[in-house]
CSV table of C-alpha atoms in Angstrom, one decimal:
chain,number,residue,atom,x,y,z
A,1,MET,CA,26.9,-37.8,-23.9
A,2,ALA,CA,27.3,-35.0,-26.5
A,3,HIS,CA,30.2,-33.7,-28.5
A,4,ILE,CA,30.8,-29.9,-28.6
A,5,THR,CA,33.6,-27.7,-29.9
A,6,VAL,CA,35.0,-25.1,-27.5
A,7,ASP,CA,37.6,-22.7,-28.9
A,8,GLY,CA,38.5,-25.3,-31.6
A,9,THR,CA,38.8,-28.3,-29.2
A,10,VAL,CA,36.2,-31.1,-29.4
A,11,LEU,CA,34.9,-32.2,-25.9
A,12,GLU,CA,32.7,-35.1,-24.9
A,13,VAL,CA,30.2,-33.7,-22.3
A,14,LYS,CA,26.9,-34.5,-20.7
A,15,GLU,CA,24.0,-33.6,-23.0
A,16,GLY,CA,21.5,-31.3,-21.3
A,17,ALA,CA,23.9,-30.2,-18.6
A,18,LEU,CA,24.6,-26.6,-18.0
A,19,LEU,CA,27.3,-25.3,-20.3
A,20,ILE,CA,29.2,-23.6,-17.5
A,21,GLU,CA,29.4,-26.8,-15.5
A,22,GLU,CA,31.1,-28.7,-18.3
A,23,LEU,CA,33.4,-25.8,-19.1
A,24,LEU,CA,34.6,-25.6,-15.5
A,25,ALA,CA,34.9,-29.4,-15.3
A,26,HIS,CA,37.3,-29.3,-18.3
A,27,ASN,CA,39.4,-26.6,-16.7
A,28,ILE,CA,38.2,-23.9,-19.2
A,29,ASN,CA,38.4,-20.5,-17.5
A,30,ILE,CA,34.9,-18.9,-17.7
A,31,PRO,CA,34.4,-15.8,-15.5
A,32,HIS,CA,31.4,-15.9,-13.3
A,33,PHE,CA,30.1,-14.4,-10.1
A,34,CYS,CA,26.5,-15.5,-9.4
A,35,TYR,CA,26.8,-19.2,-10.4
A,36,HIS,CA,27.9,-21.7,-7.7
A,37,PRO,CA,27.7,-25.5,-8.0
A,38,ALA,CA,25.9,-25.7,-4.6
A,39,LEU,CA,23.5,-22.8,-5.4
A,40,GLY,CA,22.9,-23.4,-9.1
A,41,LYS,CA,22.2,-20.7,-11.8
A,42,ASP,CA,20.9,-17.3,-11.3
A,43,GLY,CA,21.9,-15.4,-14.4
A,44,ASN,CA,22.2,-12.0,-12.9
A,45,CYS,CA,25.9,-11.1,-13.3
A,46,ARG,CA,26.2,-11.9,-17.1
A,47,MET,CA,30.0,-12.5,-16.7
A,48,CYS,CA,29.8,-16.0,-18.2
A,49,MET,CA,28.9,-14.8,-21.7
A,50,VAL,CA,30.1,-17.0,-24.6
A,51,GLU,CA,29.5,-17.0,-28.4
A,52,ILE,CA,27.5,-19.9,-29.7
A,53,GLU,CA,27.5,-20.4,-33.5
A,54,GLY,CA,24.0,-19.9,-34.9
A,55,GLN,CA,22.9,-17.5,-32.1
A,56,LYS,CA,22.4,-13.9,-32.9
A,57,ARG,CA,23.9,-12.6,-29.6
A,58,PRO,CA,26.2,-13.9,-26.9
A,59,GLN,CA,24.6,-16.3,-24.3
A,60,ILE,CA,25.2,-16.8,-20.6
A,61,ALA,CA,26.8,-20.2,-20.0
A,62,CYS,CA,25.1,-20.7,-16.7
A,63,ASP,CA,21.7,-21.0,-18.3
A,64,THR,CA,22.5,-22.7,-21.6
A,65,PRO,CA,21.8,-26.5,-21.8
A,66,ILE,CA,24.3,-28.4,-23.9
A,67,LYS,CA,23.2,-29.8,-27.2
A,68,GLU,CA,25.0,-32.1,-29.7
A,69,GLY,CA,27.3,-30.3,-32.1
A,70,MET,CA,27.4,-26.9,-30.4
A,71,ILE,CA,30.3,-24.7,-31.5
A,72,ILE,CA,31.3,-22.3,-28.7
A,73,ARG,CA,33.9,-19.5,-28.4
A,74,THR,CA,35.0,-18.2,-25.0
A,75,LYS,CA,37.7,-16.0,-26.5
A,76,GLY,CA,37.9,-13.6,-29.4
A,77,ALA,CA,37.5,-9.9,-30.1
A,78,ASN,CA,33.7,-9.8,-30.0
A,79,ILE,CA,33.1,-11.8,-26.8
A,80,ASP,CA,36.1,-10.2,-25.0
A,81,ARG,CA,34.5,-6.8,-25.7
A,82,VAL,CA,31.2,-7.9,-24.2
A,83,LYS,CA,32.9,-9.2,-21.1
A,84,ARG,CA,34.9,-6.0,-20.8
A,85,SER,CA,31.8,-3.9,-20.9
A,86,ILE,CA,30.0,-6.1,-18.3
A,87,LEU,CA,33.0,-5.9,-16.0
A,88,GLU,CA,33.2,-2.1,-16.4
A,89,LEU,CA,29.5,-2.0,-15.2
A,90,GLU,CA,30.5,-4.1,-12.2
A,91,LEU,CA,33.3,-1.6,-11.4
A,92,ILE,CA,31.3,1.6,-11.8
A,93,ASN,CA,30.6,2.0,-8.1
A,94,HIS,CA,33.3,-0.3,-6.7
A,95,PRO,CA,35.8,1.5,-4.4
A,96,ILE,CA,38.8,-0.4,-5.9
A,97,ASP,CA,40.3,-0.6,-2.4
A,98,CYS,CA,42.3,-3.8,-3.0
A,99,PRO,CA,45.3,-2.7,-0.8
A,100,ILE,CA,43.1,-2.7,2.3
A,101,CYS,CA,40.6,-5.4,1.4
A,102,ASP,CA,40.7,-8.7,3.3
A,103,GLN,CA,39.8,-10.6,0.1
A,104,ALA,CA,42.8,-9.3,-1.9
A,105,GLY,CA,44.7,-12.3,-3.3
A,106,GLU,CA,41.7,-14.6,-3.6
A,107,CYS,CA,39.1,-12.2,-5.1
A,108,SER,CA,37.4,-13.1,-8.4
A,109,LEU,CA,36.7,-9.5,-9.3
A,110,GLN,CA,40.4,-8.6,-8.7
A,111,ASN,CA,41.5,-11.5,-11.0
A,112,TYR,CA,39.1,-10.5,-13.8
A,113,TYR,CA,40.0,-6.9,-13.4
A,114,MET,CA,43.7,-7.7,-13.8
A,115,ASP,CA,43.0,-9.9,-16.8
A,116,VAL,CA,41.0,-7.3,-18.6
A,117,GLY,CA,43.1,-4.2,-17.7
A,118,LEU,CA,40.4,-1.7,-16.9
A,119,TYR,CA,42.9,0.6,-15.1
A,120,GLU,CA,41.1,4.0,-15.8
A,121,SER,CA,37.5,4.8,-15.0
A,122,ARG,CA,35.4,6.5,-17.6
A,123,LEU,CA,32.8,7.6,-15.0
A,124,SER,CA,32.3,11.3,-14.9
A,125,THR,CA,29.8,11.4,-12.1
A,126,PRO,CA,30.5,10.6,-8.4
A,127,LYS,CA,30.2,6.9,-7.4
A,128,THR,CA,27.2,5.7,-5.5
A,129,ARG,CA,28.4,5.1,-1.9
A,130,GLY,CA,27.2,2.3,0.4
A,131,GLN,CA,27.6,1.6,4.1
A,132,LYS,CA,30.9,0.2,5.3
A,133,HIS,CA,31.6,-2.2,8.2
A,134,VAL,CA,28.0,-3.3,8.6
A,135,ASP,CA,27.8,-5.9,11.3
A,136,LEU,CA,25.3,-8.5,10.0
A,137,GLY,CA,25.8,-10.7,13.0
A,138,ALA,CA,27.3,-14.2,13.3
A,139,ASN,CA,30.9,-13.0,12.8
A,140,VAL,CA,30.1,-11.6,9.3
A,141,VAL,CA,30.9,-8.0,8.3
A,142,LEU,CA,29.4,-6.4,5.1
A,143,ASP,CA,31.0,-3.7,2.9
A,144,GLN,CA,28.1,-2.6,0.6
A,145,GLU,CA,30.4,-0.7,-1.8
A,146,ARG,CA,32.3,-3.8,-2.8
A,147,CYS,CA,29.2,-6.0,-3.4
A,148,VAL,CA,28.5,-7.1,-7.0
A,149,LEU,CA,25.0,-8.3,-6.1
A,150,CYS,CA,25.6,-11.9,-7.2
A,151,THR,CA,23.1,-12.9,-4.5
A,152,ARG,CA,25.0,-16.0,-3.5
A,153,CYS,CA,24.6,-15.1,0.2
A,154,VAL,CA,20.9,-14.5,-0.3
A,155,ARG,CA,20.3,-17.8,-2.0
A,156,PHE,CA,22.4,-19.6,0.6
A,157,THR,CA,20.2,-18.4,3.5
A,158,LYS,CA,17.0,-19.0,1.4
A,159,ASN,CA,17.8,-22.4,-0.1
A,160,ILE,CA,20.5,-24.1,2.1
A,161,THR,CA,19.8,-22.9,5.7
A,162,LYS,CA,16.1,-22.0,5.0
A,163,THR,CA,16.5,-19.1,7.4
A,164,SER,CA,16.2,-16.2,4.8
A,165,GLU,CA,17.9,-13.5,6.9
A,166,LEU,CA,19.4,-11.8,3.8
A,167,GLY,CA,17.8,-9.9,1.0
A,168,VAL,CA,18.3,-7.2,-1.6
A,169,LEU,CA,17.0,-3.7,-0.6
A,170,SER,CA,16.3,-0.8,-3.0
A,171,ARG,CA,16.7,-0.7,-6.8
A,172,ALA,CA,19.1,0.1,-9.6
A,173,ASP,CA,22.6,1.2,-8.5
A,174,HIS,CA,21.2,1.8,-4.9
A,175,SER,CA,20.5,-1.9,-4.5
A,176,VAL,CA,22.3,-3.4,-1.5
A,177,ILE,CA,22.5,-6.7,0.4
A,178,THR,CA,21.2,-6.4,4.0
A,179,THR,CA,19.3,-8.2,6.7
A,180,PHE,CA,15.6,-7.6,7.1
A,181,PRO,CA,14.7,-4.9,9.6
A,182,GLY,CA,15.1,-5.9,13.2
A,183,SER,CA,16.9,-9.2,12.3
A,184,LYS,CA,20.5,-10.4,12.3
A,185,LEU,CA,22.3,-13.1,10.5
A,186,SER,CA,22.2,-15.8,13.2
A,187,ASN,CA,22.0,-19.3,11.7
A,188,PRO,CA,24.8,-21.9,12.7
A,189,TYR,CA,26.2,-21.9,9.2
A,190,ALA,CA,26.2,-18.2,8.6
A,191,MET,CA,30.0,-17.8,8.0
A,192,ASN,CA,29.8,-19.8,4.8
A,193,VAL,CA,28.6,-16.7,3.1
A,194,VAL,CA,32.1,-15.3,3.5
A,195,ASP,CA,33.5,-18.3,1.4
A,196,LEU,CA,30.6,-17.9,-1.1
A,197,CYS,CA,31.2,-14.2,-1.6
A,198,PRO,CA,33.4,-13.8,-4.8
A,199,VAL,CA,34.6,-10.3,-3.8
A,200,GLY,CA,35.5,-8.6,-0.5
A,201,ALA,CA,31.9,-7.6,0.4
A,202,LEU,CA,31.4,-10.2,3.1
A,203,THR,CA,34.4,-10.8,5.5
A,204,SER,CA,34.9,-12.7,8.7
A,205,LYS,CA,35.2,-10.8,11.9
A,206,ASP,CA,37.4,-13.6,13.2
A,207,PHE,CA,39.9,-13.4,10.3
A,208,ARG,CA,39.5,-9.7,9.4
A,209,PHE,CA,42.8,-7.9,9.2
A,210,GLN,CA,44.7,-10.8,10.8
A,211,LYS,CA,46.9,-12.0,7.9
A,212,ARG,CA,47.4,-11.5,4.2
A,213,VAL,CA,46.4,-14.6,2.4
A,214,TRP,CA,49.6,-14.9,0.3
A,215,PHE,CA,51.5,-15.5,3.6
A,216,LEU,CA,49.4,-18.5,4.5
A,217,ASN,CA,50.4,-22.1,4.0
A,218,THR,CA,47.5,-24.5,3.4
A,219,LYS,CA,47.1,-28.1,4.5
A,220,GLU,CA,44.2,-30.5,4.2
A,221,ALA,CA,42.5,-31.9,7.3
A,222,ILE,CA,39.4,-33.3,8.8
A,223,CYS,CA,37.3,-31.4,11.3
A,224,ASN,CA,37.3,-33.1,14.8
A,225,HIS,CA,34.4,-31.0,16.2
A,226,CYS,CA,31.8,-33.7,15.7
A,227,ALA,CA,31.3,-37.1,14.0
A,228,ARG,CA,30.5,-35.6,10.6
A,229,GLY,CA,34.2,-35.2,9.9
A,230,CYS,CA,33.9,-32.3,7.5
A,231,SER,CA,36.8,-31.8,5.1
A,232,LEU,CA,38.9,-28.6,5.8
A,233,PHE,CA,41.6,-26.4,4.6
A,234,VAL,CA,43.9,-25.4,7.5
A,235,ASP,CA,45.6,-22.0,6.8
A,236,HIS,CA,48.6,-21.4,9.0
A,237,HIS,CA,51.8,-19.2,9.1
A,238,LYS,CA,54.9,-18.8,11.2
A,239,GLU,CA,56.1,-15.3,11.7
A,240,LYS,CA,59.7,-14.6,12.4
A,241,TYR,CA,60.5,-15.1,16.1
A,242,LYS,CA,57.0,-16.4,16.8
A,243,ASP,CA,55.3,-19.8,17.0
A,244,GLU,CA,53.4,-21.4,14.2
A,245,MET,CA,49.8,-20.1,14.3
A,246,ILE,CA,46.6,-21.3,12.6
A,247,TYR,CA,44.6,-18.4,11.2
A,248,ARG,CA,41.5,-20.0,9.9
A,249,TYR,CA,39.7,-23.2,8.8
A,250,ARG,CA,37.9,-23.2,5.4
A,251,PRO,CA,35.6,-25.8,4.0
A,252,ARG,CA,37.1,-28.2,1.5
A,253,LEU,CA,34.8,-29.7,-1.2
A,254,ASN,CA,33.8,-33.3,-0.3
A,255,ASP,CA,30.6,-34.5,-2.0
A,256,LYS,CA,30.4,-37.5,0.2
A,257,VAL,CA,30.5,-35.8,3.5
A,258,ASN,CA,30.0,-32.0,3.7
A,259,GLY,CA,29.7,-30.7,0.2
A,260,TYR,CA,31.0,-27.1,0.1
A,261,PHE,CA,30.1,-26.1,3.7
A,262,ILE,CA,31.0,-26.4,7.4
A,263,CYS,CA,29.3,-25.2,10.5
A,264,ASP,CA,30.5,-22.1,12.3
A,265,GLU,CA,31.5,-23.9,15.5
A,266,GLY,CA,33.7,-26.3,13.6
A,267,ARG,CA,35.2,-23.4,11.6
A,268,LEU,CA,36.1,-21.5,14.8
A,269,SER,CA,37.4,-24.6,16.6
A,270,TYR,CA,41.0,-23.8,15.4
A,271,HIS,CA,41.3,-21.5,18.3
A,272,LYS,CA,41.7,-24.5,20.6
A,273,GLU,CA,44.7,-25.6,18.5
A,274,ASN,CA,46.4,-22.2,19.1
A,275,GLU,CA,45.8,-22.2,22.8
A,276,ASN,CA,48.0,-25.3,23.3
A,277,ALA,CA,51.2,-23.5,22.5
A,278,GLU,CA,52.4,-23.0,26.1
A,279,PHE,CA,51.5,-26.5,27.3
A,280,MET,CA,54.4,-28.2,29.1
A,281,ALA,CA,55.2,-31.6,30.6
A,282,LEU,CA,54.3,-31.8,34.3
A,283,ILE,CA,55.3,-34.3,37.1
A,284,ARG,CA,53.1,-33.7,40.1
A,285,GLY,CA,52.3,-30.2,39.0
A,286,LYS,CA,55.9,-29.2,38.3
A,287,ILE,CA,57.4,-28.5,34.9
A,288,SER,CA,59.6,-31.3,33.6
A,289,GLU,CA,61.9,-32.0,30.7
A,290,TYR,CA,60.0,-33.8,27.9
A,291,GLU,CA,62.4,-36.7,27.6
A,292,TYR,CA,62.4,-37.3,31.4
A,293,ALA,CA,58.6,-37.3,31.4
A,294,GLU,CA,58.6,-39.9,28.6
A,295,GLY,CA,60.9,-42.1,30.7
A,296,LYS,CA,58.7,-41.6,33.7
A,297,LEU,CA,55.7,-43.0,31.7
A,298,LEU,CA,57.6,-46.1,30.8
A,299,ARG,CA,58.7,-46.7,34.4
A,300,LEU,CA,55.1,-46.3,35.6
A,301,LEU,CA,53.8,-48.9,33.1
A,302,LYS,CA,56.5,-51.4,34.1
A,303,ARG,CA,55.9,-50.8,37.8
A,304,HIS,CA,52.1,-51.4,37.5
A,305,LEU,CA,52.3,-54.3,35.0
A,306,GLY,CA,48.9,-56.0,34.8
A,307,LYS,CA,47.2,-53.4,37.1
A,308,THR,CA,46.9,-50.5,34.6
A,309,LEU,CA,43.9,-49.0,32.8
A,310,PHE,CA,44.1,-47.1,29.5
A,311,LEU,CA,41.2,-44.7,29.3
A,312,ILE,CA,41.3,-43.4,25.7
A,313,SER,CA,39.6,-40.7,23.8
A,314,SER,CA,37.2,-41.4,20.9
A,315,ASN,CA,39.0,-38.6,19.0
A,316,LEU,CA,42.1,-40.7,18.5
A,317,SER,CA,42.8,-41.7,15.0
A,318,LEU,CA,42.4,-45.3,13.7
A,319,GLU,CA,46.2,-45.7,13.6
A,320,GLU,CA,46.5,-44.5,17.2
A,321,MET,CA,43.8,-46.8,18.5
A,322,VAL,CA,45.3,-50.0,17.0
A,323,ARG,CA,48.8,-49.0,18.4
A,324,VAL,CA,47.3,-48.4,21.8
A,325,GLN,CA,45.6,-51.8,21.6
A,326,LYS,CA,49.0,-53.4,20.8
A,327,LEU,CA,50.7,-51.6,23.8
A,328,ALA,CA,47.8,-52.6,26.1
A,329,LYS,CA,48.2,-56.3,25.0
A,330,LEU,CA,52.0,-56.2,25.6
A,331,TYR,CA,51.7,-54.7,29.1
A,332,GLU,CA,48.5,-56.6,30.1
A,333,ILE,CA,46.5,-53.3,30.3
A,334,THR,CA,42.7,-53.0,30.4
A,335,LEU,CA,41.3,-50.7,27.7
A,336,SER,CA,38.2,-48.5,28.0
A,337,ALA,CA,36.8,-45.6,25.9
A,338,TYR,CA,34.0,-44.5,28.2
A,339,GLU,CA,33.2,-40.8,27.8
A,340,PRO,CA,30.2,-39.3,29.7
A,341,GLU,CA,30.1,-36.2,27.6
A,342,ARG,CA,30.6,-37.7,24.1
A,343,PHE,CA,27.0,-37.1,23.1
A,344,ASP,CA,25.4,-33.6,23.1
A,345,THR,CA,21.7,-33.6,22.2
A,346,HIS,CA,21.6,-29.8,21.8
A,347,PHE,CA,24.3,-29.7,19.1
A,348,GLY,CA,23.1,-31.8,16.2
A,349,ASP,CA,20.7,-30.8,13.4
A,350,ASP,CA,19.4,-32.2,10.1
A,351,PHE,CA,22.2,-30.7,8.0
A,352,LEU,CA,25.8,-31.3,9.0
A,353,LYS,CA,26.1,-31.1,12.8
A,354,CYS,CA,26.0,-34.4,14.8
A,355,ASN,CA,25.1,-35.1,18.4
A,356,ASP,CA,28.1,-37.4,18.6
A,357,ARG,CA,30.9,-35.0,19.4
A,358,SER,CA,33.7,-37.5,18.8
A,359,SER,CA,35.7,-37.6,15.6
A,360,ASN,CA,36.3,-41.3,15.6
A,361,GLY,CA,33.7,-42.9,18.0
A,362,ARG,CA,32.4,-45.1,15.2
A,363,ALA,CA,35.7,-46.9,15.1
A,364,LEU,CA,35.4,-48.2,18.7
A,365,PRO,CA,33.0,-51.1,18.2
A,366,LEU,CA,34.7,-52.0,14.9
A,367,LEU,CA,38.0,-52.4,16.7
A,368,GLY,CA,36.5,-54.1,19.7
A,369,ILE,CA,37.1,-51.3,22.2
A,370,ASP,CA,34.6,-51.2,25.1
A,371,ASP,CA,33.0,-47.8,25.9
A,372,SER,CA,30.6,-48.8,28.6
A,373,LYS,CA,30.4,-47.4,32.1
A,374,ALA,CA,30.2,-50.9,33.6
A,375,LYS,CA,33.5,-52.0,32.1
A,376,LEU,CA,35.2,-48.8,33.4
A,377,ASP,CA,33.9,-49.3,36.9
A,378,GLU,CA,35.1,-52.9,36.9
A,379,ALA,CA,38.5,-52.0,35.7
A,380,LEU,CA,38.9,-49.1,38.1
A,381,ALA,CA,38.3,-51.4,41.0
A,382,LYS,CA,41.5,-53.3,40.2
A,383,ALA,CA,43.6,-50.6,38.7
A,384,GLU,CA,46.7,-49.0,40.5
A,385,LEU,CA,47.4,-46.7,37.5
A,386,VAL,CA,45.0,-45.0,35.1
A,387,VAL,CA,46.5,-43.5,31.9
A,388,LEU,CA,44.2,-41.0,30.1
A,389,ILE,CA,45.2,-41.0,26.4
A,390,GLY,CA,44.0,-38.1,24.3
A,391,ARG,CA,42.0,-36.6,27.1
A,392,SER,CA,42.4,-34.8,30.4
A,393,ASP,CA,39.1,-35.4,32.2
A,394,ALA,CA,40.7,-36.8,35.4
A,395,ASN,CA,37.4,-36.1,37.2
A,396,THR,CA,35.8,-39.0,35.3
A,397,VAL,CA,37.8,-41.4,37.4
A,398,LYS,CA,37.9,-39.3,40.6
A,399,GLU,CA,34.1,-39.0,40.7
A,400,VAL,CA,33.8,-42.8,41.2
A,401,GLY,CA,36.2,-42.7,44.2
A,402,TYR,CA,39.5,-43.6,42.4
A,403,ASP,CA,42.4,-41.9,44.3
A,404,LYS,CA,45.5,-43.7,43.0
A,405,ASN,CA,48.0,-42.8,40.3
A,406,ILE,CA,46.7,-40.9,37.2
A,407,VAL,CA,48.7,-40.1,34.1
A,408,THR,CA,47.5,-37.8,31.3
A,409,LEU,CA,48.7,-37.9,27.7
A,410,CYS,CA,46.8,-35.0,26.0
A,411,SER,CA,47.2,-32.0,23.7
A,412,SER,CA,45.4,-29.5,25.9
A,413,CYS,CA,45.1,-29.7,29.6
A,414,ASP,CA,44.5,-27.4,32.6
A,415,VAL,CA,45.5,-30.1,35.1
A,416,THR,CA,48.3,-28.9,37.3
A,417,CYS,CA,47.4,-30.4,40.6
A,418,LYS,CA,49.8,-32.6,42.5
A,419,GLU,CA,47.3,-35.5,42.5
A,420,VAL,CA,48.1,-36.2,38.9
A,421,GLU,CA,51.3,-38.1,38.7
A,422,LEU,CA,52.3,-37.1,35.2
A,423,VAL,CA,51.0,-34.9,32.4
A,424,LEU,CA,52.7,-35.6,29.0
A,425,PRO,CA,51.8,-33.3,26.1
A,426,ILE,CA,51.2,-35.0,22.7
A,427,ALA,CA,50.7,-33.4,19.3
A,428,SER,CA,47.3,-31.9,18.8
A,429,HIS,CA,44.8,-32.7,16.0
A,430,THR,CA,46.3,-30.5,13.3
A,431,LYS,CA,49.9,-31.4,14.3
A,432,ARG,CA,49.6,-35.1,13.5
A,433,ALA,CA,48.1,-37.0,10.6
A,434,GLY,CA,45.5,-39.7,11.2
A,435,SER,CA,42.5,-41.5,9.7
A,436,PHE,CA,38.9,-41.3,11.0
A,437,ILE,CA,35.6,-43.0,10.4
A,438,ASN,CA,32.7,-40.5,10.2
A,439,VAL,CA,29.1,-41.0,11.3
A,440,ASP,CA,28.1,-42.4,7.9
A,441,GLY,CA,31.0,-44.9,7.7
A,442,TYR,CA,33.3,-42.9,5.4
A,443,VAL,CA,37.0,-43.5,6.2
A,444,GLN,CA,39.0,-40.3,5.7
A,445,HIS,CA,42.6,-39.4,6.1
A,446,SER,CA,43.6,-36.1,7.7
A,447,ALA,CA,47.0,-35.3,6.3
A,448,CYS,CA,47.6,-32.1,8.2
A,449,ALA,CA,50.8,-32.3,10.3
A,450,ILE,CA,51.9,-28.8,11.2
A,451,ILE,CA,55.3,-28.6,12.9
A,452,ASP,CA,55.0,-28.4,16.7
A,453,ASN,CA,57.2,-25.6,17.9
A,454,ARG,CA,57.4,-27.1,21.5
A,455,GLY,CA,58.6,-30.4,20.3
A,456,HIS,CA,55.5,-32.3,21.5
A,457,LYS,CA,55.7,-35.8,19.9
A,458,THR,CA,52.9,-37.6,18.2
A,459,LEU,CA,51.2,-40.4,20.1
A,460,LEU,CA,52.4,-42.8,17.4
A,461,ALA,CA,56.0,-41.8,18.1
A,462,ILE,CA,55.7,-42.2,21.9
A,463,ILE,CA,54.1,-45.7,21.5
A,464,ALA,CA,56.8,-46.7,19.0
A,465,ALA,CA,59.5,-45.7,21.5
A,466,ILE,CA,57.8,-47.8,24.3
A,467,LEU,CA,57.3,-50.8,22.0
A,468,GLY,CA,60.8,-50.5,20.6
A,469,ASP,CA,59.8,-50.7,17.0
A,470,THR,CA,60.1,-48.3,14.0
A,471,ILE,CA,56.4,-47.8,13.1
A,472,PHE,CA,56.0,-44.1,13.3
A,473,THR,CA,53.8,-43.0,10.4
A,474,CYS,CA,50.1,-43.6,9.5
A,475,LYS,CA,51.0,-45.4,6.3
A,476,GLU,CA,53.3,-47.8,8.2
A,477,VAL,CA,50.6,-48.5,10.8
A,478,TRP,CA,48.0,-49.1,8.1
A,479,GLU,CA,50.2,-51.5,6.1
A,480,ALA,CA,51.5,-53.4,9.1
A,481,GLU,CA,48.3,-53.7,11.2
A,482,LEU,CA,45.1,-52.0,10.0
A,483,PHE,CA,45.1,-53.5,6.5
A,484,PHE,CA,44.6,-56.9,8.0
A,485,TYR,CA,41.6,-56.0,10.2
A,486,GLU,CA,38.5,-57.8,9.1
A,487,VAL,CA,36.4,-54.6,9.6
A,488,MET,CA,38.6,-52.9,7.0
A,489,PRO,CA,37.7,-54.9,3.9
A,490,ASN,CA,41.2,-54.8,2.4
A,491,ILE,CA,41.3,-51.0,2.2
A,492,SER,CA,44.8,-49.8,1.5
A,493,PHE,CA,46.3,-46.6,2.7
A,494,ASP,CA,46.2,-45.1,-0.8
A,495,ASP,CA,42.5,-45.9,-1.0
A,496,LEU,CA,41.8,-43.3,1.7
A,497,LYS,CA,42.1,-40.5,-0.9
A,498,ASN,CA,38.7,-41.5,-2.2
A,499,ALA,CA,37.0,-41.8,1.3
A,500,PRO,CA,35.8,-45.4,1.0
A,501,LYS,CA,32.7,-46.4,2.9
A,502,ILE,CA,32.6,-49.4,5.3
A,503,THR,CA,29.6,-51.1,6.9
A,504,LEU,CA,29.2,-50.0,10.5
């Protein structure tokens, strides 16, 4: 460790580390464009200039290693003048089109511009124009006029995805980011360049002109698109007289799981959440009142006591799984988690994507839930009622010749045929909280619980009503039941904030 003085305050920092890293870690505002923790230093934007006592001229913080006793100034007349001049150069050819820019409200250039107050241009010659609305591919649109050439996107495709689709073309103030001739941005993580772009040069076709960011509410969640369980921000908003809508997923920093990035398929999977808005309770294909459908479920369980099979999804949370187990024990119900399409050998890669498409499949063996085909076949031979929980693939049981009563508790379903006795909607992934174990054994809690406009209850609430107890929340389930499981080595609910790792 080393001791340095920053703007009159003594800080204890890591000796040899980059100065910008320690300044940002201590919440000291240091303007920057090209530096990013996942991409490292580049030193081309010069915005992170600081004064260091003993140096003849200002130095860039992103390429200055820390030494014991350094005295640094990030503010003051001299260094402020330097930063102002650099920012003016960045703005020379910028269109200043904030009112129509998708990045407005979360743009670094806009923030620095407002801090410095460069409201009048001193440029006497016409601005150099670039191409607008350039389709780079992979849902990414480029506005060359807004680009500050930080090269974050270029370094991402070169160093992270190793695909190298992007580069800098031409020289001086005619330099632009573009794809190489005849190629498109096409890697499965391409939309991360939109998050990396500090200005509005790279925007998402999917989110472009959909919603101003200051209207969005943000909640933290876990992606359920595969077993990696990447950390997300869920941005949603409810317009007047309209239903609550999710407008985008964004990666949330998690050094243990996904770092700063997520795959494009996981990012766009929010569309499925929005498609569930019109889903209604059905009894033999006809729309039913939700409360009546709940009562129908309880009557069916009592009528087929000891002859029922629960076929559960591996996307259920830990809390939901243990409550389903308790319900199964009370009503003498066989439990299975067999899913023929859980693994997809064409999906995974060596970065973040996993062949295991479940969000909590690793919890099944830990909780003692069987997922074999043999166990399912054995149970179906005796069952008079099959209840699909968290899934709607009724064909899984019909294909083996089962033609008796089927009930579905799911958040998205296209089953309307009369052969299905009951379809009861339950809250979808972003509308209910839950904890999940990812492919590497990290236990994470998804706190996102957006209000369901249709009144669909969570699975925990439905089970609590059947059991006749008052355990409705994840914390209550964890403290009453999960905390005592041997496979959870005394992990408390509050410990989930740090994503503890368990042995699989």
